[in-house]
Tab-separated table of C-alpha atoms in Angstrom:
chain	number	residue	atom	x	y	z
A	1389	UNK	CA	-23.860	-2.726	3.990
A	1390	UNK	CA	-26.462	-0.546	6.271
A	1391	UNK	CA	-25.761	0.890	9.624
A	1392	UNK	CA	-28.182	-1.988	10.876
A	1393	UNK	CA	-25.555	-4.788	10.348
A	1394	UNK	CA	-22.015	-2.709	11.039
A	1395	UNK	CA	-21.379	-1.958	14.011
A	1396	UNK	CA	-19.577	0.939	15.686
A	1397	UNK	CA	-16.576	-0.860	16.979
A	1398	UNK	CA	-16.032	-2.841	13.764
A	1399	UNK	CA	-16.492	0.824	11.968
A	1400	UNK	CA	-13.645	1.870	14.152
A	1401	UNK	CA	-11.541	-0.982	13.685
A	1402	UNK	CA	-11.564	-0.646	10.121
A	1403	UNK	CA	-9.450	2.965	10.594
A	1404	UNK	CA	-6.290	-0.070	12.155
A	1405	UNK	CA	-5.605	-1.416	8.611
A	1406	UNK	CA	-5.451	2.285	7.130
A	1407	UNK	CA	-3.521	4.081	9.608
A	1408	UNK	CA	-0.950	0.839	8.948
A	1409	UNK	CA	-1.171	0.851	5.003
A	1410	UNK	CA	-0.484	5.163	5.378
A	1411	UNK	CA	2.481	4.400	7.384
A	1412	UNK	CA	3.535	1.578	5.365
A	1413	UNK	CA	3.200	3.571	2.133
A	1414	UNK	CA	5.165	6.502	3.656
A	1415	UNK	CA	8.282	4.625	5.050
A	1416	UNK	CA	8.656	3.032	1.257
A	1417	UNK	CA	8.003	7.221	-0.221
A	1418	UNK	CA	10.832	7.671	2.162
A	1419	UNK	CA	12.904	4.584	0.444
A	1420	UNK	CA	12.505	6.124	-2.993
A	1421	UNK	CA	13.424	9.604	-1.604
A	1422	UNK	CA	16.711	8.226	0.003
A	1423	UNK	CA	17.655	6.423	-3.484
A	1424	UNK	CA	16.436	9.190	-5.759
A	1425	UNK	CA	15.878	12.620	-4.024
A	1426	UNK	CA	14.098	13.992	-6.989
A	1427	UNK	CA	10.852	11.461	-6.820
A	1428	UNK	CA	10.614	11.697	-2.827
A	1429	UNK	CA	8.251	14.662	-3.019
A	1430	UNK	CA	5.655	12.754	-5.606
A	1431	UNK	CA	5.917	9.752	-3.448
A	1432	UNK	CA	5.080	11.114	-0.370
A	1433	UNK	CA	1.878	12.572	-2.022
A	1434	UNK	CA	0.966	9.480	-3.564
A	1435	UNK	CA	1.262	7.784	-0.105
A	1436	UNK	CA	-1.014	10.362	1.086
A	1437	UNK	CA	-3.283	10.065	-1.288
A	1438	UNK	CA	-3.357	5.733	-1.055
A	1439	UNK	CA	-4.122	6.696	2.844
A	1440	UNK	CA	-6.314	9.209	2.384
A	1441	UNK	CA	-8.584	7.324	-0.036
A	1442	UNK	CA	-8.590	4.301	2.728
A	1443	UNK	CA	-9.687	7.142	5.283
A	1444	UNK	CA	-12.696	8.388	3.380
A	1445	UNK	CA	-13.950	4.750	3.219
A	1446	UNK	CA	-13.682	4.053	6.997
A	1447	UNK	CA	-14.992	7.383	7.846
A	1448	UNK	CA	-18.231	6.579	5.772
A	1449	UNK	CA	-18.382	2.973	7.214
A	1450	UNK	CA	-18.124	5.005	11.175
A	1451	UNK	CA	-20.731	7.145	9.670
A	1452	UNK	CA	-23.170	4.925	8.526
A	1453	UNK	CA	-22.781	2.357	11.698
A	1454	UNK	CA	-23.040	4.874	14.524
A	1455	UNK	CA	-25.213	7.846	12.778
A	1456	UNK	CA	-27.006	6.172	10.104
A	1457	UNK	CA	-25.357	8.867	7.483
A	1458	UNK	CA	-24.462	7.400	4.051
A	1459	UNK	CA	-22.245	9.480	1.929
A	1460	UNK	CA	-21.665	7.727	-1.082
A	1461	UNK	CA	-19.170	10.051	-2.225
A	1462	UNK	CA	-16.941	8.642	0.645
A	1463	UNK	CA	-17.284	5.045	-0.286
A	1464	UNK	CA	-16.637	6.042	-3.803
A	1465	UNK	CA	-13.480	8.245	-2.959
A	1466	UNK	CA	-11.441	4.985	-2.103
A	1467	UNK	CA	-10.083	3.578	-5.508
A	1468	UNK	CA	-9.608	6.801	-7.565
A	1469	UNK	CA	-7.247	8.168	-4.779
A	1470	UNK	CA	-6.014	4.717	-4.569
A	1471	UNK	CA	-5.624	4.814	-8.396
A	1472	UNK	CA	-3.462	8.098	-8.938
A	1473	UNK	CA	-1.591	7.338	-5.309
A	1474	UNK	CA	-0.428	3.735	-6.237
A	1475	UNK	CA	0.551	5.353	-9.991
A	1476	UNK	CA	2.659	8.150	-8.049
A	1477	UNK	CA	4.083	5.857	-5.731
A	1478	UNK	CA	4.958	2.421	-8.438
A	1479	UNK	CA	6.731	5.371	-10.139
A	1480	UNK	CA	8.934	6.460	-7.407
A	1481	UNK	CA	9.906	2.707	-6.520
A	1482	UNK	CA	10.584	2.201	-10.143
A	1483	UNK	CA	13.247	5.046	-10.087
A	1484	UNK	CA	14.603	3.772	-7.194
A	1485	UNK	CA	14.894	0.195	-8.461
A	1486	UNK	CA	16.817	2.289	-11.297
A	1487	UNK	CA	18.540	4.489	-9.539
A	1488	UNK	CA	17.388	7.265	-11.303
A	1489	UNK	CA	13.974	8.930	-12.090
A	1490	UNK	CA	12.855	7.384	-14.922
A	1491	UNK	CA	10.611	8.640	-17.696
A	1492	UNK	CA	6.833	9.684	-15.616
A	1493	UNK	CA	4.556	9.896	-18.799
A	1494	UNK	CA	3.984	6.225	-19.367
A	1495	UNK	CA	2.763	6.064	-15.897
A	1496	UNK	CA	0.576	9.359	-16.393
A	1497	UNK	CA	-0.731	8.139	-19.698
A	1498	UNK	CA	-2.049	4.592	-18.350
A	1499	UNK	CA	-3.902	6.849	-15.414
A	1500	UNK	CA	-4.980	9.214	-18.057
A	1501	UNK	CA	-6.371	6.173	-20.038
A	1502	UNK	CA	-8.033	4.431	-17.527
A	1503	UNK	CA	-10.091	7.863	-16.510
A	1504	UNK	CA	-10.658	8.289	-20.023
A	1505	UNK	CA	-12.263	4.757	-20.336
A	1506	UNK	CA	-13.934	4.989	-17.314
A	1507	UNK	CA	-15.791	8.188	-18.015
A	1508	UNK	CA	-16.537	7.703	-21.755
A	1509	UNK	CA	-18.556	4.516	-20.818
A	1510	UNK	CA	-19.648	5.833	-17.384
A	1511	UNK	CA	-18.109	2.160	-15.659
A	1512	UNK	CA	-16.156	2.085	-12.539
A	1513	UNK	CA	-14.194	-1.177	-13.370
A	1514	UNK	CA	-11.122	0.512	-15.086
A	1515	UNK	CA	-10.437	2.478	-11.839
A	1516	UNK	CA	-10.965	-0.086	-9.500
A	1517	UNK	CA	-8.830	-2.792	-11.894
A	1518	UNK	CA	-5.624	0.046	-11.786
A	1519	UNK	CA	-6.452	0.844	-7.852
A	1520	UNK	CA	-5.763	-2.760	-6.954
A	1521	UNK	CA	-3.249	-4.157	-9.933
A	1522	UNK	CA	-0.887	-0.299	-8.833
A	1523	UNK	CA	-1.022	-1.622	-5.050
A	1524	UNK	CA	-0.311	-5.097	-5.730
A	1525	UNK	CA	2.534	-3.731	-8.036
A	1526	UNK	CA	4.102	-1.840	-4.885
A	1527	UNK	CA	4.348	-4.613	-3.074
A	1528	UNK	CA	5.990	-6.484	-5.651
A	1529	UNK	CA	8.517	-3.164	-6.284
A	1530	UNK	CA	9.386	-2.779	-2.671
A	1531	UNK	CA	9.712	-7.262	-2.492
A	1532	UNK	CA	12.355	-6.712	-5.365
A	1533	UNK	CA	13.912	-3.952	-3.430
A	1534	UNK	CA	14.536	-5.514	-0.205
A	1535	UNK	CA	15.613	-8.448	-2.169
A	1536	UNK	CA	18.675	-6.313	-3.541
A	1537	UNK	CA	19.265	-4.959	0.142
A	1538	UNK	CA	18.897	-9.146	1.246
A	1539	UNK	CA	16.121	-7.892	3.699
A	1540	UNK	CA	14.731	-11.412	3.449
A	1541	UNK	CA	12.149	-11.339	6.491
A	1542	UNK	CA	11.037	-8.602	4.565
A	1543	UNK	CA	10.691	-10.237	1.250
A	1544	UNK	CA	8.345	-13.120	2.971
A	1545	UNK	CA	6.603	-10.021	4.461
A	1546	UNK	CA	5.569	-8.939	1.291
A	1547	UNK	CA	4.453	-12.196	0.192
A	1548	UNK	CA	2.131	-12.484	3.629
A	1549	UNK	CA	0.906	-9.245	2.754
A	1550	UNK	CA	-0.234	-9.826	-0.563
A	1551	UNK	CA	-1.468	-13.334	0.620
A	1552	UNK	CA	-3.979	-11.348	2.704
A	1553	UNK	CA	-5.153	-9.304	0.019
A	1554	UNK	CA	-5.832	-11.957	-2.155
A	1555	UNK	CA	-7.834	-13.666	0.228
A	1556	UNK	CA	-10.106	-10.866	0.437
A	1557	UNK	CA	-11.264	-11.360	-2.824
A	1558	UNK	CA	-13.213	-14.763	-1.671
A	1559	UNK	CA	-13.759	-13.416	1.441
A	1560	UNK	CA	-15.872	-10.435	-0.327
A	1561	UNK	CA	-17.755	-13.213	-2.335
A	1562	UNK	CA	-18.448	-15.266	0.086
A	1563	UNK	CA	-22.393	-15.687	0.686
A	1564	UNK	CA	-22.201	-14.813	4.530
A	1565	UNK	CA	-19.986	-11.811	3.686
A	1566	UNK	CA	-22.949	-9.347	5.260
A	1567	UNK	CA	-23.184	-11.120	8.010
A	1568	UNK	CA	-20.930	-9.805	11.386
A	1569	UNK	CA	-18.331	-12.873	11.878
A	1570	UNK	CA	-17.465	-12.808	7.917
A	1571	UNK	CA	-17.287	-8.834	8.473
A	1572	UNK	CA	-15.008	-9.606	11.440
A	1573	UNK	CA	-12.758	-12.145	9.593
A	1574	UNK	CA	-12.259	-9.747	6.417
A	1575	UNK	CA	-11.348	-6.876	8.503
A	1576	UNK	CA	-9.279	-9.049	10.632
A	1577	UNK	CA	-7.465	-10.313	7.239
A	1578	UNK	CA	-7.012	-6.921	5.935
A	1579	UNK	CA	-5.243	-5.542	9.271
A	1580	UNK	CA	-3.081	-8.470	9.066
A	1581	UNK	CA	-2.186	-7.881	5.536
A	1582	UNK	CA	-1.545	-4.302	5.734
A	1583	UNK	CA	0.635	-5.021	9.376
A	1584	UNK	CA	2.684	-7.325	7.344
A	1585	UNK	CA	3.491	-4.429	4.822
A	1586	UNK	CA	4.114	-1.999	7.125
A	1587	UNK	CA	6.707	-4.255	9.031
A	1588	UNK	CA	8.302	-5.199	5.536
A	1589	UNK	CA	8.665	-1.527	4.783
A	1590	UNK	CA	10.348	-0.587	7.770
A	1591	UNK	CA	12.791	-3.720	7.692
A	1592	UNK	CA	13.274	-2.603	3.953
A	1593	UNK	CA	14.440	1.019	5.310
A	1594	UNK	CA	16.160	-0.370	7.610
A	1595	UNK	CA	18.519	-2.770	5.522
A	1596	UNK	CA	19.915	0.440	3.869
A	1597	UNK	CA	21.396	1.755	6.942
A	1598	UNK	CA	23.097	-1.782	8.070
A	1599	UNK	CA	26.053	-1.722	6.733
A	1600	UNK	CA	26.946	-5.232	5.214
A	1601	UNK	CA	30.679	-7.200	6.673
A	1602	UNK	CA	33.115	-7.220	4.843
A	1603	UNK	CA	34.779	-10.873	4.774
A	1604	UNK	CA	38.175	-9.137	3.554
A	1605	UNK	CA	40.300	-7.227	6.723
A	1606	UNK	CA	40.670	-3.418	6.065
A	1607	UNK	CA	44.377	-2.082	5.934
A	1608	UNK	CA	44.173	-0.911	9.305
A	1609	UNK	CA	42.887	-4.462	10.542
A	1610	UNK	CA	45.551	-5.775	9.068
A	1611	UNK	CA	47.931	-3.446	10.658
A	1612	UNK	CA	46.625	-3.561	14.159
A	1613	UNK	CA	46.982	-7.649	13.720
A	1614	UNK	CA	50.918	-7.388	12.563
A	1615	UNK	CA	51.505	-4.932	15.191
C-alpha cells in the first residue's frame, strides 16, 4: 500500500473497526473481572494492548495516505501487541469460564515460545499465527460464555463476527485487493466484524445482571396468593 492508492477518508475509517474491537475487548476484561476479581487487572491491559496495536496500524495507514510518512515500525506494531494482548486476555476468559484464575504460565510459555521462534529464525509468521489464532480464541471463550449465561443473540454474534474475519483472509488475497473498492469492501467487512463483537460483548455483560424467572413461586408468593 502507498499513500498514492489510500486515501485519507478510508485512512480514517479504518480507526471505526479499532475504536469498536478496544471497546469490545474491554467490556469482556470487565466480564472476567466481575467473575474473577483477581484477573480483571491483566485483562484490562491486554485489551489495551489488542487496541493499541490496532491504533498504531491505522495511525500509519492516516500517515502514509494524507502525509506520505511511512513508519514501518507502526505497521509492524500490530500483531506483537495483538499477540501478548489476546494471550492476557484468552487467560482471563479462561478463569472466568473456571471460575477461578487458573494456572498463567502455560499461557506465558506459548508467548515466550513463539518470540523465541520468531527471533531465532528472524520470521514474523509465529507472531502473526498466535496474534490471529489468540483473537479468534476470544471469541470462541466469550461464545462459550454467553452460552452458559443463554445470551443467545450474542452467541450468533460471535459467530458473525468471526465470519467477518475469516472472510478477510480472501479478501486480502484477492488480486484487486490494492485497488480502492476491494480496500473499501475489506474495511467495510472488518467494521462489521468487529461491530458484531462489540454488540455480543455487551449483550454478554449484560446477561449477568438479568436475573433469570424462576418457574417455582417464592414463599412469599405463595403467601400473598393464600391470603
Amino acid at each position: 500500500m502507498n499513500g498514492s492508492d489510500y486515501t485519507v477518508v478510508l485512512a480514517l475509517e479504518d480507526f471505526v473497526p479499532t475504536g469498536l474491537a478496544l471497546v469490545g475487548f474491554w467490556i469482556l476484561a470487565g466480564v472476567t473481572a466481575r467473575v474473577v476479581p483477581r484477573v480483571g487487572p491483566v485483562a484490562r491491559v491486554s485489551a489495551v494492548l489488542i487496541g493499541l496495536g490496532g491504533l498504531a496500524k491505522s495511525t500509519w495507514k492516516l500517515l502514509l495516505a494524507g502525509f506520505s510518512i511511512d513508519l514501518p515500525w507502526l505497521e509492524a506494531a500490530l500483531f506483537p501487541l495483538m499477540a501478548v494482548g489476546a494471550v492476557g486476555l484468552v487467560w482471563g476468559l479462561a478463569s472466568a469460564l473456571r471460575g477461578r484464575s487458573v494456572p498463567w504460565w502455560p499461557f506465558a510459555a506459548v508467548l515466550a515460545v513463539t518470540a523465541g521462534v520468531a527471533a531465532a529464525y528472524a520470521i514474523f509468521a509465529p507472531i502473526f499465527a498466535l496474534a490471529t489464532t489468540g483473537v479468534t480464541t476470544i471469541s470462541v471463550l466469550a461464545a462459550v460464555i454467553a452460552g452458559r449465561r443463554r445470551a443467545w443473540g450474542a452467541v450468533a454474534l460471535y459467530v458473525s463476527g468471526l465470519a467477518c474475519v475469516l472472510l478477510l483472509v480472501p479478501l486480502r488475497n484477492h488480486p484487486d485487493h490494492e485497488t480502492l473498492v476491494m480496500q473499501w469492501v475489506e474495511q467495510g467487512t472488518n467494521t462489521l466484524g468487529q461491530a458484531a463483537l462489540l454488540a455480543a460483548a455487551w449483550l454478554t455483560a449484560r446477561a449477568r445482571t438479568l436475573a433469570p424467572a424462576s418457574p417455582h413461586p417464592t414463599p412469599a408468593q405463595e403467601g400473598a396468593v393464600r391470603s
